[in-house]
Every structure is written in C-alpha cells, then in structure tokens.
XYZ file of C-alpha atoms in Angstrom:
735
model
C 0.000 0.000 0.000
C 1.157 3.527 -0.671
C 0.955 6.840 1.064
C -0.709 9.711 -0.736
C 1.739 11.539 -3.025
C 2.659 15.210 -2.836
C 2.932 15.663 -6.616
C -0.159 16.172 -8.715
C 1.132 14.172 -11.687
C 1.022 11.022 -9.562
C -2.715 11.237 -9.051
C -4.481 8.603 -11.106
C -7.016 10.307 -13.322
C -10.620 10.005 -12.150
C -9.575 7.794 -9.246
C -10.582 8.301 -5.636
C -7.825 7.837 -3.107
C -8.211 7.185 0.599
C -5.500 7.288 3.224
C -5.819 6.089 6.796
C -3.371 7.833 9.086
C 0.070 7.464 7.571
C -0.901 4.437 5.486
C -2.767 4.669 2.185
C -5.695 2.574 1.011
C -6.763 2.803 -2.612
C -10.368 3.775 -3.222
C -11.226 2.926 -6.842
C -7.930 1.933 -8.383
C -4.320 0.954 -7.720
C -1.794 3.702 -7.131
C 1.928 3.055 -6.897
C 4.874 5.199 -5.855
C 8.403 5.247 -7.161
C 11.513 4.743 -5.034
C 12.098 8.466 -4.447
C 8.622 8.891 -3.006
C 9.060 5.849 -0.780
C 12.261 7.380 0.577
C 10.479 10.645 1.209
C 7.705 8.797 3.008
C 10.205 7.095 5.322
C 11.969 10.375 6.044
C 8.683 11.987 7.018
C 7.750 9.047 9.203
C 11.023 9.632 11.067
C 10.185 13.311 11.354
C 6.688 12.657 12.685
C 7.819 10.100 15.218
C 10.239 12.341 16.976
C 13.791 12.219 15.648
C 13.660 15.569 13.819
C 11.079 18.218 12.986
C 9.915 19.038 9.472
C 10.033 22.811 9.837
C 13.305 24.564 9.093
C 14.469 26.548 12.106
C 14.904 29.813 10.180
C 11.424 29.663 8.636
C 9.842 28.744 11.959
C 11.660 31.605 13.670
C 10.057 34.103 11.289
C 6.593 32.614 11.809
C 6.993 32.655 15.593
C 7.381 36.424 15.808
C 4.427 37.755 17.769
C 1.874 39.475 15.486
C 1.148 42.958 16.832
C -1.633 44.077 14.515
C -5.289 43.909 15.526
C -7.511 41.151 14.237
C -9.599 42.031 11.180
C -13.297 42.443 11.885
C -15.769 39.776 10.840
C -17.151 42.173 8.204
C -13.647 42.577 6.761
C -13.280 38.809 6.525
C -16.694 38.418 4.889
C -15.780 41.102 2.350
C -12.601 39.213 1.425
C -14.541 35.953 1.096
C -16.881 37.657 -1.363
C -14.220 39.294 -3.520
C -11.158 37.020 -3.638
C -10.258 33.613 -5.075
C -8.512 31.039 -2.880
C -6.164 28.124 -3.236
C -7.877 26.225 -0.416
C -11.387 26.529 1.005
C -11.884 24.655 4.284
C -15.416 23.692 5.318
C -15.638 23.229 9.092
C -14.188 25.236 11.974
C -13.528 22.500 14.504
C -10.049 21.410 15.578
C -9.305 19.632 12.307
C -10.605 22.396 10.041
C -8.784 25.042 12.060
C -5.573 23.009 11.823
C -5.978 22.621 8.063
C -6.482 26.374 7.635
C -3.391 27.131 9.731
C -1.227 24.617 7.867
C -2.432 25.894 4.501
C -1.941 29.609 5.157
C 1.503 29.146 6.727
C 2.619 27.251 3.608
C 1.821 30.378 1.635
C -1.449 29.131 0.153
C -4.334 31.573 -0.040
C -6.791 30.096 2.447
C -10.452 30.531 3.374
C -12.542 28.767 6.026
C -16.260 28.777 6.727
C -18.095 27.279 9.704
C -21.867 26.774 9.828
C -22.107 27.496 13.569
C -19.374 28.857 15.833
C -15.745 27.770 15.844
C -15.552 24.606 17.982
C -19.325 24.454 18.384
C -19.416 20.726 17.685
C -17.346 17.803 18.888
C -14.183 19.861 19.407
C -15.651 21.676 22.435
C -17.192 18.518 23.944
C -14.112 16.341 24.440
C -12.682 14.772 27.606
C -10.217 17.728 27.653
C -7.230 15.356 27.467
C -4.221 15.595 25.159
C -3.177 11.967 25.116
C -1.406 9.256 23.186
C -3.871 6.490 23.995
C -2.864 4.095 26.758
C -5.500 1.590 25.606
C -4.206 1.541 22.038
C -0.648 0.926 23.236
C -1.839 -2.053 25.264
C -3.455 -3.521 22.134
C -0.342 -2.746 20.083
C 2.001 -4.529 22.485
C -0.065 -7.574 23.375
C -1.620 -7.880 19.919
C 1.549 -7.110 17.941
C -0.424 -4.397 16.100
C 2.073 -2.117 14.337
C -0.682 0.264 13.134
C -1.817 0.993 16.676
C 1.794 1.394 17.796
C 2.370 4.001 15.084
C -0.848 5.737 16.031
C 0.259 6.015 19.678
C 3.745 7.154 18.669
C 2.283 9.853 16.441
C -0.127 11.007 19.144
C 2.654 11.237 21.739
C 4.683 13.459 19.415
C 1.630 15.666 18.890
C 0.922 15.732 22.627
C 4.376 17.137 23.317
C 4.052 19.609 20.455
C 0.694 20.916 21.646
C 2.001 21.521 25.153
C 4.931 23.386 23.603
C 2.991 25.650 21.232
C 0.173 26.531 23.665
C 1.649 26.458 27.203
C -1.022 28.825 28.503
C -3.838 26.476 27.466
C -2.286 23.061 28.120
C -0.387 21.390 30.936
C 0.646 17.940 32.215
C -1.907 16.215 34.456
C -1.115 13.241 36.726
C -3.712 10.493 36.332
C -4.083 7.743 38.921
C -4.841 4.155 38.008
C -6.021 2.510 41.267
C -5.128 -1.157 41.726
C -7.462 -3.473 43.662
C -5.928 -6.846 42.757
C -2.287 -7.781 43.342
C -1.823 -9.349 39.899
C -2.758 -6.010 38.320
C 0.253 -4.243 39.843
C 2.919 -5.659 37.460
C 0.429 -5.751 34.570
C -0.530 -2.070 34.805
C 3.006 -1.024 35.751
C 4.482 -2.629 32.638
C 1.850 -1.070 30.371
C 2.318 2.427 31.772
C 6.117 2.134 31.686
C 5.870 1.209 28.008
C 3.802 4.363 27.543
C 6.726 6.347 28.992
C 9.206 4.420 26.850
C 7.322 5.066 23.608
C 7.128 8.774 24.532
C 10.925 8.823 24.515
C 12.469 12.217 25.164
C 9.001 13.750 24.961
C 7.721 12.021 28.100
C 5.933 14.629 30.223
C 6.961 13.077 33.552
C 7.889 9.509 34.408
C 5.159 7.286 35.824
C 5.520 5.643 39.221
C 3.863 3.264 41.682
C 2.501 4.473 45.029
C 1.315 2.534 48.053
C -2.237 2.433 49.401
C -1.533 5.113 52.007
C 0.106 7.373 49.423
C -2.815 6.868 47.051
C -5.327 7.857 49.745
C -3.228 10.862 50.706
C -3.207 11.998 47.088
C -6.878 11.111 46.405
C -8.635 11.083 49.829
C -12.085 10.254 48.476
C -10.868 7.026 46.829
C -12.466 3.747 47.949
C -10.212 2.193 50.620
C -11.505 -1.392 50.669
C -9.191 -3.874 48.876
C -7.018 -1.039 47.544
C -3.457 -2.316 46.969
C -1.888 0.846 45.598
C -1.953 2.894 42.409
C 0.024 3.730 39.271
C 0.392 7.419 38.460
C 1.146 8.463 34.877
C 0.980 11.770 33.015
C -0.997 13.017 30.045
C -1.903 16.516 28.919
C -5.063 18.514 29.599
C -6.400 21.645 27.920
C -9.338 23.969 27.422
C -10.493 22.424 24.150
C -12.792 25.185 22.860
C -10.261 27.915 23.626
C -7.497 25.863 22.000
C -9.643 25.558 18.881
C -10.305 29.294 18.789
C -6.601 30.009 19.317
C -5.739 27.905 16.263
C -8.308 29.844 14.231
C -6.990 33.204 15.479
C -3.431 32.137 14.655
C -4.507 31.215 11.127
C -6.252 34.570 10.688
C -3.210 36.466 11.949
C -1.131 34.617 9.350
C -3.485 35.612 6.547
C -6.350 33.105 6.434
C -9.891 34.404 5.972
C -12.063 32.452 8.411
C -15.691 33.223 9.238
C -18.092 31.496 11.610
C -21.860 31.300 11.148
C -21.451 30.863 7.382
C -23.279 27.895 5.858
C -22.288 26.024 2.703
C -25.455 25.758 0.611
C -23.931 23.879 -2.328
C -20.668 23.074 -4.103
C -19.843 24.481 -7.535
C -18.248 22.465 -10.365
C -16.619 23.552 -13.601
C -17.351 22.146 -17.052
C -15.068 19.186 -16.364
C -16.939 18.178 -13.225
C -14.204 19.427 -10.907
C -15.007 21.482 -7.835
C -14.136 25.161 -8.186
C -16.024 26.812 -5.324
C -19.007 26.858 -2.995
C -22.246 28.761 -2.571
C -22.434 30.042 1.003
C -24.826 31.994 3.212
C -24.011 34.311 6.109
C -26.351 33.149 8.878
C -26.017 36.535 10.612
C -26.887 38.905 7.741
C -28.620 36.453 5.411
C -26.482 37.408 2.400
C -25.373 34.720 -0.088
C -22.408 34.565 -2.477
C -19.951 32.225 -4.183
C -16.450 31.530 -2.872
C -13.993 30.555 -5.613
C -11.357 27.986 -4.666
C -8.955 25.622 -6.454
C -9.265 22.982 -3.742
C -12.010 22.313 -1.201
C -11.402 20.494 2.091
C -14.290 18.820 3.902
C -13.475 18.899 7.641
C -16.973 18.697 9.080
C -16.576 15.804 11.532
C -19.863 13.957 12.041
C -21.369 15.861 9.080
C -18.721 14.555 6.678
C -21.162 12.663 4.485
C -23.504 15.627 3.960
C -20.686 17.539 2.214
C -19.520 14.439 0.318
C -23.043 14.003 -1.042
C -23.032 17.637 -2.190
C -19.990 16.765 -4.303
C -21.349 13.396 -5.446
C -24.941 12.380 -4.789
C -23.946 8.721 -5.179
C -21.164 8.878 -2.582
C -21.075 5.869 -0.246
C -21.306 7.040 3.403
C -18.088 6.675 5.388
C -19.065 8.196 8.735
C -20.884 6.623 11.677
C -21.566 8.854 14.674
C -20.924 7.729 18.236
C -22.184 9.799 21.165
C -19.947 10.405 24.152
C -21.561 11.918 27.261
C -19.655 13.792 29.973
C -20.885 15.178 33.272
C -19.523 17.932 35.504
C -19.545 17.561 39.291
C -18.466 20.037 41.995
C -14.738 20.469 42.486
C -14.739 18.707 45.851
C -15.338 15.374 44.109
C -11.665 15.194 43.135
C -8.349 16.715 44.216
C -7.414 19.733 42.143
C -4.249 18.209 40.725
C -4.935 14.516 40.066
C -7.250 12.628 37.737
C -8.535 9.061 37.958
C -8.838 6.388 35.279
C -11.230 3.436 35.457
C -9.794 1.083 32.794
C -12.591 -1.491 32.868
C -16.140 -0.368 33.582
C -19.092 -2.722 33.865
C -19.643 -2.665 30.097
C -15.999 -2.404 29.002
C -15.825 1.341 28.487
C -13.083 3.509 29.966
C -14.126 6.269 32.376
C -12.005 9.300 33.235
C -12.564 11.309 36.401
C -10.636 14.575 36.036
C -10.265 17.999 37.658
C -11.025 20.771 35.136
C -11.662 24.500 35.555
C -12.035 24.036 39.350
C -14.761 21.441 38.774
C -14.702 17.666 38.208
C -15.413 16.179 34.798
C -16.396 12.510 34.370
C -16.948 10.536 31.180
C -17.301 9.275 28.619
C -19.934 6.924 27.236
C -19.860 5.431 23.758
C -23.108 4.654 21.955
C -24.329 4.797 18.364
C -26.138 8.043 17.583
C -27.907 9.902 14.824
C -26.058 12.879 13.377
C -27.547 16.083 14.762
C -26.552 19.695 15.322
C -28.063 19.539 18.819
C -26.843 16.378 20.574
C -28.333 16.079 24.044
C -27.205 13.956 27.000
C -29.599 11.201 28.007
C -30.429 10.592 31.639
C -29.460 6.902 31.368
C -25.945 7.886 30.263
C -25.616 10.312 33.156
C -26.773 7.612 35.575
C -24.283 5.142 34.071
C -21.355 7.515 34.645
C -22.506 8.237 38.200
C -22.756 4.496 38.851
C -19.176 3.931 37.687
C -17.922 6.892 39.725
C -19.523 5.444 42.867
C -17.509 2.224 42.478
C -14.230 4.083 42.900
C -15.175 6.581 45.600
C -15.406 6.022 49.330
C -18.767 5.072 50.777
C -18.457 8.200 52.891
C -18.925 10.246 49.698
C -22.563 10.459 48.673
C -22.606 10.569 44.863
C -25.888 12.292 44.043
C -27.671 12.845 40.755
C -28.411 16.346 41.938
C -24.700 17.182 42.062
C -24.430 17.033 38.287
C -23.886 20.691 37.446
C -23.853 20.213 33.683
C -23.851 17.391 31.145
C -23.221 17.283 27.422
C -22.974 14.899 24.500
C -20.369 15.032 21.738
C -20.497 13.106 18.470
C -17.393 11.163 17.455
C -17.072 10.631 13.692
C -16.066 6.987 13.207
C -14.993 6.446 9.603
C -14.686 3.496 7.249
C -13.288 2.650 3.825
C -16.363 3.193 1.566
C -15.421 0.097 -0.461
C -15.940 -2.118 2.577
C -19.299 -2.662 4.200
C -18.289 -4.542 7.340
C -17.896 -2.772 10.679
C -14.311 -4.037 10.970
C -13.355 -1.377 8.414
C -14.083 1.383 10.935
C -10.803 3.232 11.319
C -9.193 3.876 14.680
C -7.257 6.723 13.092
C -8.112 9.374 10.521
C -9.119 8.923 6.901
C -8.322 11.218 3.969
C -10.324 10.809 0.755
C -9.735 12.529 -2.574
C -12.930 12.203 -4.597
C -13.320 12.211 -8.398
C -14.509 15.824 -8.266
C -11.477 16.851 -6.216
C -13.129 17.127 -2.796
C -10.581 16.438 -0.031
C -12.315 14.820 2.955
C -10.543 14.500 6.300
C -12.474 12.583 8.943
C -11.914 10.612 12.120
C -8.824 10.938 14.294
C -8.798 12.732 17.619
C -8.090 16.141 19.129
C -4.471 15.361 19.952
C -3.495 14.596 16.355
C -5.293 17.486 14.657
C -1.989 19.032 13.450
C -0.664 15.882 11.795
C -4.065 15.262 10.204
C -3.996 18.809 8.823
C -0.515 18.340 7.396
C -1.501 15.203 5.506
C -4.702 16.884 4.299
C -2.828 19.818 2.784
C -0.346 17.370 1.250
C -3.357 15.764 -0.459
C -4.792 19.126 -1.552
C -1.466 20.219 -3.059
C -1.193 16.960 -4.999
C -4.815 16.928 -6.122
C -5.093 20.557 -7.305
C -1.469 21.103 -8.409
C -1.032 23.905 -5.873
C 2.314 25.615 -5.412
C 3.128 26.288 -1.747
C 5.887 28.748 -0.842
C 7.354 26.523 1.873
C 6.993 23.218 3.675
C 4.755 22.505 6.656
C 5.827 24.671 9.615
C 3.117 23.891 12.181
C 5.313 21.636 14.342
C 6.640 24.180 16.832
C 4.491 27.064 15.550
C 3.306 29.075 18.571
C -0.439 29.636 18.879
C -2.109 32.934 19.668
C -1.288 34.039 23.215
C 1.768 31.815 23.679
C 4.556 34.153 22.543
C 5.271 36.118 25.737
C 3.457 33.924 28.226
C 5.061 32.636 31.394
C 3.589 30.979 34.505
C 3.897 34.188 36.562
C 2.116 36.405 34.048
C -0.986 36.546 36.253
C 1.006 38.325 38.993
C 1.627 41.237 36.629
C -2.128 41.410 35.977
C -2.780 41.627 39.720
C -0.075 44.193 40.403
C -0.415 46.356 37.291
C -4.206 46.419 36.909
C -5.637 45.586 40.336
C -7.418 42.381 39.333
C -8.332 39.659 41.825
C -5.843 36.795 41.844
C -8.255 34.089 40.629
C -9.484 36.384 37.860
C -5.905 37.136 36.793
C -5.080 33.419 36.755
C -8.112 32.727 34.594
C -7.216 35.498 32.126
C -3.590 34.346 31.846
C -4.635 30.704 31.378
C -7.216 31.621 28.728
C -5.697 34.422 26.658
C -1.987 34.029 27.400
C -0.101 37.202 26.585
C -3.329 38.689 25.150
C -4.708 38.841 28.707
C -3.355 42.385 29.054
C -5.699 43.496 26.262
C -8.670 42.151 28.227
C -7.383 43.783 31.424
C -7.200 47.170 29.699
C -10.856 46.812 28.688
C -11.986 46.330 32.311
C -13.852 49.155 34.023
C -13.222 50.536 37.502
C -15.208 48.825 40.251
C -15.321 51.818 42.628
C -14.034 49.539 45.394
C -10.744 49.517 47.239
C -10.195 46.008 45.832
C -10.387 44.820 43.158
C -9.683 48.073 41.379
C -10.995 46.844 38.003
C -12.945 43.861 36.762
C -16.710 43.414 37.147
C -17.575 39.720 37.405
C -20.426 38.243 35.417
C -21.154 35.790 38.237
C -19.818 35.903 41.779
C -18.885 32.201 41.764
C -16.747 32.321 38.605
C -13.773 34.446 37.498
C -15.384 35.525 34.228
C -15.564 39.277 33.579
C -17.974 41.541 31.733
C -14.999 42.819 29.723
C -14.502 39.317 28.334
C -17.880 39.507 26.610
C -16.780 42.648 24.787
C -13.437 41.074 23.940
C -15.160 37.899 22.683
C -17.110 39.970 20.160
C -13.740 41.104 18.752
C -12.874 37.410 18.469
C -15.977 36.793 16.339
C -18.547 35.748 18.948
C -21.896 36.406 17.271
C -24.465 34.898 19.657
C -25.056 34.578 23.378
C -24.444 30.831 23.013
C -21.008 31.550 21.545
C -20.164 33.400 24.769
C -21.516 31.093 27.473
C -20.478 27.849 25.748
C -17.190 28.425 23.925
C -15.678 31.728 25.089
C -16.405 31.448 28.830
C -17.323 27.724 29.224
C -19.937 28.620 31.837
C -22.662 26.461 30.279
C -20.281 23.487 30.475
C -19.529 24.138 34.142
C -22.801 25.189 35.772
C -26.108 25.504 33.965
C -27.760 27.532 36.716
C -24.961 30.099 36.643
C -25.195 30.182 32.838
C -28.913 30.991 33.059
C -28.221 33.676 35.642
C -25.685 35.607 33.528
C -27.608 35.409 30.265
C -29.440 38.719 30.487
C -26.238 40.572 31.306
C -24.380 38.840 28.476
C -27.109 39.765 25.994
C -27.155 43.349 27.284
C -23.417 43.752 26.706
C -23.526 42.066 23.299
C -26.418 44.255 22.218
C -24.288 47.327 22.961
C -21.406 45.919 20.919
C -23.437 44.584 17.997
C -26.399 46.978 17.954
C -29.096 44.381 18.568
C -32.745 45.385 18.638
C -35.031 44.428 21.519
C -36.512 41.676 19.361
C -33.047 40.291 18.638
C -32.193 40.359 22.336
C -35.306 38.325 23.125
C -34.424 35.833 20.390
C -30.878 35.463 21.691
C -32.151 34.864 25.228
C -34.647 32.249 24.090
C -32.117 30.368 21.946
C -29.507 30.392 24.716
C -31.987 29.127 27.306
C -33.083 26.349 24.967
C -29.422 25.429 24.375
C -28.688 25.192 28.101
C -31.791 23.169 28.823
C -31.444 20.725 25.946
C -27.722 20.395 25.219
C -26.271 21.061 28.676
C -28.440 18.647 30.647
C -31.319 20.596 32.208
C -33.940 18.586 30.310
C -32.247 15.349 31.382
C -32.407 16.586 34.956
C -36.148 17.171 34.644
C -36.541 13.647 33.302
C -34.545 12.329 36.251
C -36.748 14.096 38.774
C -39.958 13.009 37.050
C -38.824 9.373 37.288
C -38.165 9.526 41.036
C -40.435 7.210 42.992
C -42.346 8.917 45.792
C -40.624 7.963 49.021
C -41.962 10.349 51.650
C -43.186 9.567 55.127
C -46.620 10.808 56.190
C -44.966 13.642 58.118
C -42.839 14.653 55.101
C -45.846 14.548 52.790
C -47.826 16.718 55.225
C -44.936 19.210 55.408
C -44.763 19.375 51.617
C -48.536 19.794 51.375
C -48.522 22.579 53.963
C -45.804 24.396 52.014
C -47.793 23.965 48.820
C -50.973 25.313 50.428
C -49.094 28.305 51.842
C -48.446 29.305 48.232
C -51.749 28.152 46.729
C -53.936 30.315 48.992
C -56.979 30.306 46.721
C -56.903 26.465 46.510
C -56.920 26.213 42.720
C -54.690 23.128 42.813
C -51.565 24.629 41.274
C -48.976 27.374 41.861
C -48.131 30.165 39.430
C -45.596 32.983 39.362
C -48.269 35.250 40.856
C -48.612 32.948 43.878
C -44.850 32.959 44.504
C -44.701 36.753 44.108
C -47.567 37.241 46.595
C -45.973 34.864 49.106
C -42.715 36.796 49.122
C -44.488 40.149 49.476
C -46.521 38.880 52.435
C -43.273 37.943 54.173
C -41.688 41.310 53.443
C -39.225 40.055 50.846
C -38.557 41.831 47.577
C -37.508 39.620 44.670
C -37.058 40.574 41.047
C -39.194 39.145 38.265
C -36.361 37.243 36.603
C -35.697 35.262 39.784
C -39.408 34.567 40.256
C -39.609 32.916 36.843
C -36.381 31.012 37.480
C -37.746 29.616 40.753
C -40.872 28.319 39.039
C -38.999 26.989 36.002
C -36.626 24.947 38.185
C -39.511 22.950 39.680
C -42.020 22.970 36.811
C -41.402 19.444 35.506
C -43.965 19.450 32.696
C -43.132 23.031 31.649
C -46.720 24.268 31.546
C -46.074 27.356 33.677
C -47.798 25.826 36.709
C -46.622 23.738 39.670
C -49.069 21.051 40.739
C -49.132 19.194 44.078
C -47.874 15.969 42.453
C -44.865 17.851 41.096
C -44.274 19.317 44.562
C -44.223 15.829 46.095
C -41.848 14.747 43.307
C -39.589 17.674 44.137
C -39.388 16.759 47.818
C -38.785 13.078 46.998
C -35.982 14.077 44.646
C -34.319 16.155 47.352
C -34.649 13.355 49.883
C -33.176 10.731 47.551
C -30.379 12.917 46.208
C -31.723 13.292 42.668
C -31.855 17.002 43.459
C -29.050 18.374 45.592
C -30.801 21.602 46.465
C -33.646 23.774 45.299
C -33.897 27.515 45.789
C -37.676 27.642 46.161
C -37.622 25.024 48.910
C -34.746 26.830 50.626
C -36.659 30.118 50.562
C -39.708 28.390 52.009
C -37.488 26.862 54.724
C -36.253 30.319 55.693
C -39.787 31.708 55.891
C -41.384 28.753 57.701
C -43.370 29.544 60.834
C -42.145 26.539 62.810
C -38.413 27.218 63.394
C -37.757 23.735 64.826
C -39.001 21.909 61.737
C -35.975 20.326 60.024
C -35.310 21.201 56.394
C -35.330 18.475 53.758
C -32.993 20.576 51.653
C -29.368 19.646 51.000
C -26.396 21.620 49.785
C -25.205 21.534 46.186
C -27.424 22.177 43.244
C -27.093 20.721 39.791
C -28.789 19.233 36.787
C-alpha cells in the first residue's frame, strides 16, 4: 500500500484515493509510488515520530514572531470571502478544520474557512479535555503485535508534546491515577504504563511511578479504601479544548487566512469538467449569499462529513458513523485539584475518566451509536451510568448524588470506514483522507491530539490533487499559537499588580488568553471599590468578567451561546450560573453589535433552549420526574402545607403570581427574573404551573439525592413559621 503523493502528476485520473493515518488505502484503483517517493515517506515518518522536525528553524523563527496588529473584523473577513479567489477553502471550523487552515496559510497558500455554527461548536468543544497518546491503544499494540496501533500512539505522543509546547497557557501535564485493587494487576498495569513512557521517549511529560495504598489515599482522599493495593500514576496533557480551537483559528487569521463562523455552505460548484471550483455560502447573521472561488475544497466537518460528500457526489457511499460520548460535571470537591482518575474497565468495558477541570470535576465518557444532529443532548441513562461507575471508585463516605451534576453534554465522534468495505471491521481507529473524483478532499476521524498531523496530511493531499504551489513546507510543528509568545507561569502576577485584578481572575485570564490577557485587562472598568480596582464579574462564583464579553465579540462571537459555551465555558460548568448571567451577556452584546429588543429576546430564548437541551437541564427534569415517591406521612404533610401556603386560593396549582404574593406577604422583595427562574426549576412538565404531584416529586428528589438543592424550597425553609421543623434541603445544586 502507498501513502498519498505530494505531486499532482502522480494522481491517477478520475480515481478516488483514501488514506488512513500514515498508510494509504486505494479507493477505486491501484496507485503506486516510485523509489524516491518511498524514501520521502520514510523520512517523514522519522520526522513525525520524533527524531527531527519538518520545519526549518529559520522559517519557523520568522513565523513565531508575535503578530502585533489587531484582528480584522468579521465584516472585513466576509468582504474578502466575497471578492477574492482562494487556493484552499476549508469547510468546518472544529479542531481539524482550524488546523488545516493554519497549515495551509503558513505554507503560503491563499486560504479561506467557513463554519456553519461557531468555531468549535461541535465535537471539538465537547471532548474529555485530554491531550493523550492512547494508553489503551498501546496495550493492544504490544499484546496484539499491532504495528498500526503502535504508530498511532507514537504519532499522538509526538503531537501531545508539540501541543504543550505551542500553547503552554492552554495546556499542561496532568497526573492520572490508576487505582489497583488486585495484586496481579500491579505488574500488569506497571508494565503497560512504563511502556507508555518508553514510547514517549524524550518527549515524556513526567515519568510514571507506583505508590502505596496510604500514598494513594493521601493523594486522592475520596478514593475507595476497601481492597485497595496501591496505584500507578502516569501523566498526560489537559487543555481547554474550545479555547485551543479558537486560538488555532486566530493564529490562522493572523497569518493571513480568511475564516468566518456562522457561514453555511449551501452547495458546491463544479466547472465544465466536473471538478469542484467553489461553494455557494450563506451568512447566517446577515442572510447574504455569495460564491467563494477555490482551487481545492477540504471537507473537515466531523460527524457531518457525508452531507458535504453528497453535495460533491450524490452517489457517494457514506463513510461516517456517529458515536455519542456523554460527559458530566460535578463540583470540584469530588476530586483533588491536581490529580485525575482512570477506570480502565467499567461494567460494560468502556473507559471512564474522572478529572479535575476549571475548578470542577469532569467525568466521562460513554460510547453509543447516535444519529447525526446539530443539537446532541445527554440522556439521563448515560448520566446515571457515569454516576454508577464513579460510585464504584469513591469512598462510601462520599454520597454521589444525581443532583450534584452541574452540567452534562454529548459530543459526536465521527467513526470512519473505507467506503469500499461494508463490514464494521473497516471502521478506522485513526483518521481517513479521501480525494474524490470531483477533487473534494475529505478528512475525517482521528482525535483532538493529532489534529496538526491530520492537517498536514490533508494539505499534502490538496497540493497533490489541485497542483497547488506552496511557498514553503509545513511549519506547524513548533508554531506558537495565539497568546503563547510572551506567556510565562507568573504572568498573572503582573495582571494583579499592574491592573488591580483579583488573583483568581488574573489566573483565569492568563490561562485563557496568554499574553493577550493584558488586552482584556485594559478593557476592564473601575469597580469603585478599594479592591479589586478593576474587573466586574459576570457571576460571583466564577472568574469571568464583563470585559470578556466585549473582547469575545472582537474574536468573532456572534451569539449569546457563543459566549456562554465556547468563550467562557460557563454552560459546560454550571447551567444555573449560565442561566443567571444570560441577560447581562445579551445586554453587553447588544451594545457591541447593535441588537434590537426583538433580537435580544431571540438570543435569550435560543440560549436558554441550548442550556436546557444540550447542557443537561432537560435530562435533569426527566430524572426528577422518574423519582419514585418515598416520603413519610410527616414529610408529605410538610410538603402539602408548604404547597398550600403558596396556593392560597386552593386552585390546585402554583403560578408565578402565587410565589410573588408569598414573598411580598413575608416582606421580601424579589425581582421578576428570579421569580420565573424559581418556578422553572420545579415545573417538571413546563406548563407554567406547579401542581401538588410535582411538589411531592420535588421533595422526593431532594430526599433521595436526585436534586441536591432547590432555591424555592430553601426560601420556604427560611420563611417557615415553625423554626424547629428540620429542612429536607441539601447543599449543592445541579442538573
């Protein structure tokens, strides 16, 4: 089998070519290489697997000079997309598409990119947040003598080290503990993890090691003690995936690429010879449509790969099967702030990670076949499965409650196959590159960690297919991403001392924007307090600032969802907090973008729907509605008395008016937004009314831990007449 060639004359006419990772598979005809190309292939394999780097030091040095000019506006980018012709048009603004655009533009090719939604709005913002080589794949490679999996791990470990080097503000090594509960597992796991270090070579983050039971419990106090023998600790990388994606896009734009989000591809355009020469697109913000001319078109749309392939060829055989992976977010106290946990063998064979992230705890992931959709939603059964696996590894003293799930989301993995094979065994563990008869370059599969290498091979294919003439070789290995140039670990101290920001806010800004954090700090307004001097928070529990909303608009945020999901990550961390900041976010964006009142209402409604459906609130309602009533007579009477205290006119249900009247009678003022929030949190059937059966369900959910806390019940507790009556409420509060 041959690797895809870099010279256009080697392309077989009217033949489709597919490559899987670094190994080629022929689509509709045989394709051979000569000796010189084989030698080049072997040299590049050596480069990719860590002996040398492909980029020349002098070229890379020029590219790594920090750009000082301001980003072009979105309108400027749209104008260029309407007027200019491009060498490469990339469809899709996830990690892979962003990487392709960056590789293309830094080779000197005129590059455009369009994304239907926001950059990283799909799978790339819904990952496990790990930058990893794949411990599981290495195990299969060693014990199964699988050279393909070994190469895949080796490649990923090179890319892991590279990503930590080019974006040190966004990525960092994370120790992950593998608890051992059977003595025979100690040498077995130890050997596997040590091989992981060995394959990493000089790029090993930190060497793995074995720790005793007492050391494991000291490091991870909430770990289950019974039968624990010890633990293996190894290191992988962790990052803020959505911000990393956006940083790649910003880097590409600063190097000359024209990339625009919220631009939909309506159709692909062919010339008289049946070759692709452009695309018809629509700006989803303004509604305008136009044609983008391009010599080569790259399809990097992840789970939506086949929809673009069918645009190019209506008879195209599907190559993508979607798999849904659900993650949940728990409060930070569920894990130590500096150590993750790996469950290598769950009850159904899936691997579960339990990781600290953004001062919270992330757990996942599931793996189940799914339909392709723009709005994947977590199912309650998947959330319950993850909670069940988490319970097995935590001490019995830790009550793992459904109500502690602060957020939950589902991401679609694009599993790909050779279209000439119909069996499921042809599903690729690595990425697939296809060059169709019409010239469409499709890149699908792979994983976050290897986005750069996938992009390099994709542009190699585009150059060969369209006879493009790049100015230089690939330079993305070692190319610093936006914010990395002048960053150092103590940068946040300068933000505190020079601008008067709170320490946690300064740490967040430095870890999100790198050396661009000073730009955000300069946009902050005075607080009028002795401390902090500047920096109005959006929410008191999180370090996000109002100034970040304004800055995000400069970085092409177009909707309220763009802000709360990708720019600030609040929807991924705490859905209640996300709901609470929405009105302020929309207010600030309306000032920046000139929204009308009608547009503000639309943005609020769409963002609330997004949080409820895609971030787990609807799943939480399903969970509560399925709770079996388990109240004593006394508890039921207490709940009924509380209900009747609100439903004074005995109509059998509670409305916003009843809650408002109750607060006024007790001398409490409460704004209208909070009133509606209180009702919405307990209104299971979403009809604007709270019935007695729903009230009983609410109290049962609190008692059984399906709900960790509820604000309406807490308010009623505070206003109860009988001060000695114990509250059924519990601390926490999630979805």
